[in-house]
Short mmCIF file of C-alpha atoms in Angstrom, two decimals:
data_model
loop_
_atom_site.label_atom_id
_atom_site.label_comp_id
_atom_site.label_asym_id
_atom_site.label_seq_id
_atom_site.Cartn_x
_atom_site.Cartn_y
_atom_site.Cartn_z
CA MET A 1 0.00 0.00 0.00
CA ARG A 2 1.38 3.42 -0.92
CA ILE A 3 1.50 6.22 1.61
CA ASP A 4 -0.77 8.26 -0.68
CA ASP A 5 -3.34 5.46 -0.48
CA GLU A 6 -3.13 5.48 3.32
CA ARG A 7 -3.88 9.19 3.36
CA ASP A 8 -6.82 8.83 0.99
CA LEU A 9 -8.25 6.05 3.14
CA HIS A 10 -7.89 8.17 6.25
CA GLY A 11 -9.71 11.03 4.57
CA GLN A 12 -12.60 8.76 3.67
CA LEU A 13 -12.86 7.54 7.26
CA GLU A 14 -12.75 10.94 8.96
CA ALA A 15 -16.49 11.50 8.52
CA ALA A 16 -17.21 8.13 10.10
CA PHE A 17 -14.93 8.92 13.05
CA GLU A 18 -16.80 12.15 13.67
CA ALA A 19 -20.01 10.17 14.22
CA ILE A 20 -18.40 7.95 16.86
CA THR A 21 -17.95 9.04 20.44
CA PRO A 22 -14.28 8.31 21.13
CA ARG A 23 -13.41 6.26 24.18
CA PRO A 24 -11.29 7.96 26.84
CA ALA A 25 -7.55 7.78 26.21
CA PRO A 26 -5.84 5.00 28.20
CA VAL A 27 -4.08 7.54 30.42
CA ASP A 28 -4.29 5.62 33.70
CA ARG A 29 -2.53 2.60 32.28
CA ALA A 30 -0.02 4.80 30.48
CA VAL A 31 0.78 6.63 33.73
CA ARG A 32 1.48 3.33 35.42
CA ARG A 33 3.75 2.38 32.50
CA GLY A 34 5.51 5.74 32.31
CA ARG A 35 8.57 5.13 34.41
CA ALA A 36 8.95 1.54 33.26
CA ILE A 37 9.07 2.66 29.64
CA ARG A 38 11.49 5.49 30.32
CA VAL A 39 13.89 3.36 32.35
CA ARG A 40 13.71 0.08 30.48
CA ARG A 41 13.42 1.09 26.86
CA ARG A 42 16.72 0.44 25.20
CA VAL A 43 16.74 -1.50 21.95
CA ALA A 44 19.89 -1.83 19.89
CA VAL A 45 20.31 -3.44 16.52
CA ALA A 46 23.54 -4.46 14.90
CA ALA A 47 23.72 -5.81 11.37
CA GLY A 48 26.60 -7.92 10.09
CA ALA A 49 27.53 -10.50 7.50
CA ALA A 50 26.51 -13.47 9.60
CA ALA A 51 24.38 -12.00 12.36
CA VAL A 52 24.88 -9.94 15.37
CA VAL A 53 23.56 -8.59 18.58
CA ALA A 54 21.07 -6.33 19.82
CA ILE A 55 20.38 -6.83 23.39
CA GLY A 56 19.53 -3.61 24.99
CA VAL A 57 16.71 -2.80 27.27
CA LEU A 58 13.25 -1.68 26.36
CA ALA A 59 10.38 -0.10 23.68
CA VAL A 60 6.51 -2.35 22.27
CA PRO A 61 2.15 -5.93 22.35
CA SER A 62 -1.56 -15.84 18.23
CA LEU A 63 -2.51 -17.44 16.03
CA LEU A 64 -1.81 -15.84 12.69
CA HIS A 65 -4.45 -13.37 11.63
CA ARG A 66 -4.75 -10.46 9.25
CA SER A 67 -6.37 -7.47 10.84
CA ALA A 68 -7.23 -4.02 9.64
CA ALA A 69 -6.99 -3.02 13.30
CA ALA A 70 -3.24 -3.57 13.45
CA GLY A 71 -1.82 -0.18 14.36
CA PRO A 72 -5.15 1.58 15.01
CA VAL A 73 -5.40 5.36 15.10
CA ALA A 74 -7.57 6.80 17.87
CA PRO A 75 -9.27 10.19 17.48
CA ALA A 76 -7.57 12.86 19.57
CA GLY A 77 -10.81 14.30 20.87
CA GLY A 78 -10.73 17.92 21.93
CA ASN A 79 -7.03 18.15 22.83
CA THR A 80 -5.28 21.30 21.65
CA VAL A 81 -1.58 20.79 20.96
CA THR A 82 1.04 23.35 19.90
CA VAL A 83 4.77 23.22 19.18
CA GLN A 84 7.38 25.84 18.44
CA ALA A 85 11.09 25.90 17.68
CA PRO A 86 13.56 27.76 19.93
CA GLY A 87 14.04 31.48 19.47
CA PRO A 88 17.38 33.31 19.17
CA HIS A 89 17.65 33.78 22.95
CA SER A 90 16.52 30.32 24.04
CA ALA A 91 18.53 28.22 26.46
CA PRO A 92 21.27 26.02 24.92
CA GLY A 93 20.06 22.59 23.93
CA LEU A 94 16.36 23.46 23.69
CA ILE A 95 14.86 21.33 20.91
CA ALA A 96 11.23 22.43 21.06
CA SER A 97 8.49 23.62 23.39
CA GLY A 98 4.72 24.01 23.24
CA THR A 99 1.46 23.41 25.02
CA ILE A 100 -1.06 20.62 25.54
CA ASP A 101 -4.47 22.01 26.42
CA GLY A 102 -2.76 25.21 27.56
CA ARG A 103 -0.16 23.51 29.77
CA ARG A 104 3.42 24.10 28.69
CA TRP A 105 6.08 21.51 27.93
CA GLN A 106 9.62 21.62 26.63
CA LEU A 107 12.42 19.21 25.72
CA THR A 108 16.07 20.10 26.22
CA ALA A 109 19.19 18.11 25.32
CA ALA A 110 22.49 18.24 27.17
CA LYS A 111 25.82 18.01 25.37
CA PRO A 112 26.47 14.36 24.42
CA GLY A 113 28.53 12.44 26.97
CA THR A 114 28.03 14.94 29.79
CA GLY A 115 26.24 14.48 33.10
CA ALA A 116 25.03 10.95 33.76
CA ALA A 117 25.11 9.98 30.08
CA GLY A 118 26.89 6.76 29.22
CA PRO A 119 28.94 6.10 26.08
CA GLY A 120 26.95 7.15 23.03
CA GLU A 121 24.21 8.66 25.18
CA GLN A 122 22.81 12.10 25.81
CA ILE A 123 20.64 13.47 28.62
CA PHE A 124 17.22 14.75 27.55
CA THR A 125 15.20 16.76 30.05
CA THR A 126 11.42 17.16 29.92
CA SER A 127 9.86 19.96 31.92
CA GLY A 128 6.62 21.88 32.27
CA PRO A 129 3.12 21.48 33.77
CA ALA A 130 2.00 19.19 30.92
CA PHE A 131 4.04 16.37 32.49
CA GLU A 132 2.19 16.69 35.83
CA GLY A 133 5.38 16.77 37.89
CA ARG A 134 6.86 13.64 36.30
CA GLY A 135 9.34 15.39 33.97
CA GLY A 136 13.08 15.32 34.44
CA PRO A 137 16.35 14.14 32.90
CA GLN A 138 16.52 10.84 31.01
CA PRO A 139 19.49 9.20 29.25
CA TRP A 140 18.89 8.21 25.62
CA PRO A 141 21.06 7.40 22.59
CA ALA A 142 22.67 10.62 21.36
CA LEU A 143 21.11 12.51 18.45
CA VAL A 144 22.63 11.25 15.21
CA VAL A 145 21.60 12.03 11.64
CA ASN A 146 20.86 8.95 9.56
CA GLY A 147 20.18 9.64 5.91
CA ALA A 148 18.20 6.41 5.58
CA TYR A 149 15.18 8.03 7.14
CA SER A 150 14.06 11.63 6.84
CA VAL A 151 11.26 11.20 9.39
CA PRO A 152 13.55 10.82 12.38
CA PHE A 153 11.52 10.05 15.51
CA ARG A 154 13.72 7.39 17.10
CA GLY A 155 13.42 9.01 20.53
CA VAL A 156 10.25 8.08 22.44
CA LEU A 157 9.59 9.19 26.02
CA VAL A 158 6.31 8.53 27.83
CA ILE A 159 6.03 10.90 30.77
CA GLY A 160 2.80 10.52 32.70
CA PRO A 161 -0.06 11.16 30.25
CA VAL A 162 2.23 12.63 27.55
CA GLN A 163 4.28 11.08 24.75
CA VAL A 164 7.35 13.00 23.50
CA MET A 165 8.99 12.12 20.17
CA PHE A 166 12.26 13.56 18.91
CA GLY A 167 15.18 12.99 16.55
CA ALA A 168 17.79 14.52 14.26
CA VAL A 169 16.98 15.42 10.64
CA PRO A 170 19.17 15.40 7.50
CA ALA A 171 20.42 18.69 6.07
CA ASP A 172 17.84 18.80 3.25
CA VAL A 173 14.82 18.72 5.60
CA THR A 174 13.37 22.20 6.14
CA TYR A 175 10.36 21.13 8.21
CA ILE A 176 8.24 18.14 9.23
CA ALA A 177 4.44 18.09 9.31
CA VAL A 178 2.86 15.71 11.84
CA ARG A 179 -0.83 14.93 11.37
CA LEU A 180 -2.82 13.91 14.46
CA GLY A 181 -5.96 11.82 14.78
CA ASN A 182 -8.19 14.87 15.24
CA GLY A 183 -6.99 16.40 11.96
CA ALA A 184 -4.59 18.90 13.56
CA VAL A 185 -1.20 19.34 11.88
CA LEU A 186 1.96 20.20 13.83
CA THR A 187 4.73 21.93 11.87
CA LEU A 188 8.20 21.18 13.26
CA HIS A 189 11.16 23.41 12.36
CA PRO A 190 14.63 21.99 13.11
CA ALA A 191 16.72 23.54 15.87
CA ALA A 192 20.52 23.49 16.00
CA VAL A 193 21.51 21.31 18.97
CA TYR A 194 25.19 20.48 19.53
CA GLY A 195 26.10 19.94 15.90
CA VAL A 196 22.84 18.41 14.65
CA ARG A 197 19.43 19.71 13.58
CA ALA A 198 16.71 18.25 15.78
CA VAL A 199 12.93 18.32 16.04
CA ALA A 200 10.48 17.26 18.75
CA PHE A 201 6.80 17.30 19.61
CA ALA A 202 4.57 16.17 22.48
CA VAL A 203 1.02 14.83 22.39
CA PRO A 204 -1.36 13.21 24.87
CA VAL A 205 -1.07 9.44 25.09
CA GLY A 206 -3.86 8.00 22.96
CA ALA A 207 -4.15 11.09 20.75
CA GLY A 208 -3.30 9.04 17.66
CA ILE A 209 -0.64 10.03 15.14
CA VAL A 210 -1.78 9.56 11.54
CA ASP A 211 1.48 10.31 9.71
CA ALA A 212 4.50 12.59 9.47
CA ALA A 213 5.97 14.04 6.29
CA ALA A 214 9.40 15.60 5.76
CA TYR A 215 9.77 18.50 3.34
CA SER A 216 12.71 20.12 1.61
CA GLN A 217 12.64 23.40 -0.28
CA GLN A 218 11.52 21.43 -3.34
CA GLY A 219 8.58 19.68 -1.65
CA GLU A 220 7.80 16.43 0.15
CA ILE A 221 10.74 14.02 0.27
CA ALA A 222 9.53 11.31 2.66
CA ALA A 223 6.67 10.35 4.91
CA ALA A 224 6.01 7.77 7.60
CA ILE A 225 2.89 6.17 9.08
CA PRO A 226 3.51 5.01 12.66
CA PHE A 227 2.44 1.86 14.40
CA ASN A 228 -0.09 3.01 17.02
CA GLU A 229 -0.01 0.52 19.88
CA SER A 230 -3.27 -0.41 21.60
CA ASP A 231 -2.17 1.49 24.72
CA GLY A 232 -1.99 4.71 22.71
CA ILE A 233 1.79 4.90 22.20
CA ALA A 234 3.00 5.54 18.63
CA TYR A 235 6.22 4.16 17.13
CA PHE A 236 7.77 5.22 13.82
CA GLY A 237 9.59 2.70 11.65
CA LEU A 238 10.27 3.09 7.94
CA SER A 239 10.22 6.33 5.98
CA LEU A 240 8.64 6.04 2.51
CA THR A 241 9.40 8.25 -0.45
CA PRO A 242 6.40 9.66 -2.39
CA GLY A 243 4.71 6.81 -4.28
CA GLN A 244 6.73 4.09 -2.53
CA HIS A 245 4.80 0.99 -1.49
CA GLY A 246 4.78 -0.18 2.12
CA LEU A 247 3.84 -3.57 3.52
CA ALA A 248 0.20 -4.65 3.73
CA ARG A 249 -1.17 -4.74 7.26
CA ALA A 250 -0.95 -8.12 9.01
CA SER A 251 -0.05 -9.44 12.43
CA GLY A 252 0.79 -12.74 14.05
CA ARG A 253 2.59 -14.34 16.97
CA ILE A 254 6.12 -15.38 16.01
CA GLY A 255 7.35 -16.95 19.24
CA SER A 256 6.46 -17.72 22.84
CA GLY A 257 7.75 -19.67 25.81
CA THR A 258 8.45 -19.71 29.53
CA ALA A 259 11.75 -18.78 31.17
CA ASN A 260 12.41 -18.96 34.89
CA GLY A 261 8.69 -19.18 35.47
CA THR A 262 7.98 -16.11 33.33
CA ALA A 263 5.83 -16.47 30.21
CA TRP A 264 6.85 -14.43 27.18
CA SER A 265 5.53 -13.96 23.66
CA VAL A 266 6.38 -11.87 20.62
CA THR A 267 3.85 -10.56 18.10
CA ALA A 268 4.85 -8.98 14.79
CA TYR A 269 2.77 -6.14 13.34
CA LEU A 270 3.30 -5.41 9.65
CA GLY A 271 2.14 -2.31 7.83
CA PRO A 272 3.36 0.88 6.17
CA TRP A 273 5.65 1.36 9.20
CA GLY A 274 7.54 -1.81 8.21
CA ILE A 275 7.68 -4.54 10.85
CA CYS A 276 7.20 -3.83 14.55
CA TYR A 277 8.00 -6.49 17.14
CA GLN A 278 6.09 -6.42 20.42
CA THR A 279 7.39 -8.48 23.33
CA ASN A 280 5.02 -9.30 26.19
CA ALA A 281 6.61 -10.34 29.46
CA VAL A 282 6.44 -9.19 33.07
CA GLY A 283 3.50 -6.90 32.43
CA THR A 284 5.03 -4.13 30.33
CA PRO A 285 5.04 -4.70 26.57
CA ALA A 286 8.16 -3.62 24.68
CA VAL A 287 8.04 -2.50 21.04
CA PHE A 288 10.81 -2.28 18.47
CA CYS A 289 10.33 -0.98 14.91
CA PRO A 290 13.49 -1.13 12.73
CA PRO A 291 13.97 2.21 10.95
CA THR A 292 15.42 0.69 7.78
CA PRO A 293 14.62 -2.64 6.04
CA SER A 294 18.28 -3.73 6.13
CA ASP A 295 18.56 -3.54 9.93
CA LEU A 296 17.46 -7.16 10.27
CA ASP A 297 17.61 -8.39 6.67
CA SER A 298 21.42 -8.67 6.74
CA GLY A 299 21.43 -11.09 9.65
CA GLY A 300 20.95 -8.77 12.59
CA LEU A 301 18.84 -9.43 15.67
CA TRP A 302 16.60 -7.30 17.80
CA GLY A 303 16.61 -8.00 21.50
CA TYR A 304 14.65 -7.48 24.71
CA THR A 305 16.11 -7.90 28.20
CA GLU A 306 14.32 -8.07 31.54
CA ARG A 307 16.61 -8.01 34.56
CA SER A 308 14.20 -9.26 37.19
CA PRO A 309 13.21 -11.97 36.69
CA SER A 310 16.09 -12.72 34.34
CA LEU A 311 14.81 -13.00 30.76
CA SER A 312 16.26 -12.26 27.33
CA VAL A 313 14.32 -12.63 24.09
CA ALA A 314 15.67 -11.99 20.60
CA GLY A 315 14.49 -12.46 17.05
CA GLY A 316 15.04 -11.71 13.41
CA HIS A 317 13.83 -11.67 9.81
CA ALA A 318 14.76 -14.66 7.64
CA PRO A 319 14.88 -14.89 3.82
CA ALA A 320 11.70 -16.05 2.10
CA SER A 321 13.16 -19.47 1.21
CA ALA A 322 14.19 -20.26 4.81
CA ALA A 323 12.67 -23.44 6.25
CA TRP A 324 14.45 -23.25 9.61
CA VAL A 325 17.05 -21.22 11.46
CA ILE A 326 19.93 -22.41 13.65
CA VAL A 327 20.85 -19.94 16.40
CA SER A 328 24.31 -20.10 17.97
CA GLN A 329 23.58 -19.01 21.53
CA PRO A 330 25.93 -16.88 23.65
CA ASN A 331 26.67 -19.89 25.91
CA GLY A 332 27.83 -22.07 23.02
CA THR A 333 24.64 -24.12 22.59
CA THR A 334 22.46 -24.10 19.48
CA THR A 335 18.71 -23.66 19.05
CA LYS A 336 16.67 -24.72 16.01
CA ILE A 337 13.74 -22.46 15.15
CA TRP A 338 11.05 -22.69 12.48
CA PRO A 339 10.20 -19.16 11.25
CA VAL A 340 6.56 -18.08 11.17
CA THR A 341 5.17 -16.52 8.00
CA VAL A 342 3.30 -13.28 8.70
CA GLY A 343 2.16 -11.14 5.78
CA GLY A 344 4.54 -13.01 3.48
CA GLN A 345 7.57 -12.39 5.75
CA LYS A 346 9.56 -15.11 7.56
CA LEU A 347 10.00 -13.99 11.19
CA PHE A 348 11.23 -15.71 14.33
CA ALA A 349 11.80 -15.13 18.03
CA PHE A 350 13.58 -17.16 20.71
CA GLN A 351 14.75 -17.14 24.31
CA GLN A 352 18.38 -16.02 24.43
CA GLN A 353 20.74 -17.85 26.76
CA THR A 354 23.30 -16.09 28.95
CA GLY A 355 26.90 -16.19 27.80
CA PRO A 356 29.96 -14.19 26.72
CA ASN A 357 29.39 -14.26 22.96
CA PRO A 358 26.90 -12.44 20.74
CA PRO A 359 24.13 -14.66 19.31
CA ARG A 360 24.41 -15.59 15.64
CA TRP A 361 22.05 -17.34 13.27
CA THR A 362 22.05 -19.12 9.95
CA ALA A 363 19.01 -19.87 7.79
CA TYR A 364 18.53 -23.08 5.78
CA ASP A 365 16.12 -24.05 3.01
CA SER A 366 14.11 -27.30 2.96
CA SER A 367 17.06 -29.11 1.34
CA GLY A 368 19.40 -28.08 4.13
CA HIS A 369 21.29 -25.49 2.10
CA VAL A 370 22.32 -22.19 3.66
CA VAL A 371 20.24 -19.24 2.44
CA ARG A 372 21.21 -15.61 2.87
CA TRP A 373 19.77 -12.21 2.17
CA PRO A 374 21.08 -10.67 -1.08
CA ALA A 375 24.07 -8.38 -0.56
CA GLY A 376 23.12 -4.73 -0.19
#
């Protein structure tokens, strides 16, 4: 489905949405999840010739089913949201500020590597009445420009009833337009922040984000439709160029099990955002949406880690001809996995063992021959 088609479909449905009384946003549950998401969400992906790691800590929800409800967009009701870029006399590091129903918010970045930031991290501070006293500094991967995606919202913070999204934009992006579920459009102008150009916005949890489009001086250059989780949190994955086709919507469970008495499962959600993986374990779902198709296609792995009780889950995207996958576990053992086909894609998930080495995997076809993703 092309991004233009998604927009046309949304336009046709707007009249129907207006006739439906929207349910209240899931704020109470989101408030309970707030700190867990902020502290635990770390997902890393490494791509390599044979496979690689990705065990970090946090973001995302079986029988196979195709559902138009995968990634639903909820109407934003009567919320009024504003955003503005820093002025010439703003404090250093300010990315953006604005209001939600008249209550102010702002997001500020510290210089990378300073304060309590670890290697490759940066401290981002949320402040203002919109966060209901829950704002404050949070470590996150440092702002980095990646030309593979012009819609850059890799940073996701859920603070009380508010979701903040931020990221660094390429040099050719002059502004980004974010369309919300109530039809409002937020225009984001990049701000210079410690050597990069960054944008940010904040919306109520459950407001629903329809899409975001990046513009240069010549016009639209890319757009992205996010995966809207059932709890009201939005996650951006792939950026699509005008006219580019995205995946058809589908979802299905790709793995489950029990580790140390803790049940876990992983569900894949496919759509114009690409593929989002949602891990359920210990109450708080964790979501990961690769920002480029090659992140997992070259043999990489996404990973989810829960410290207490101890649990690590990982997974990947196998070539279409793969019949099974052999995982070399960090402790030296091997695990055989049969990928699950969801929306025409071969996906898999498994419990990762503890050990000193990164996990690696190899895919085989039904004849036992090694199959790999095409180079590039």
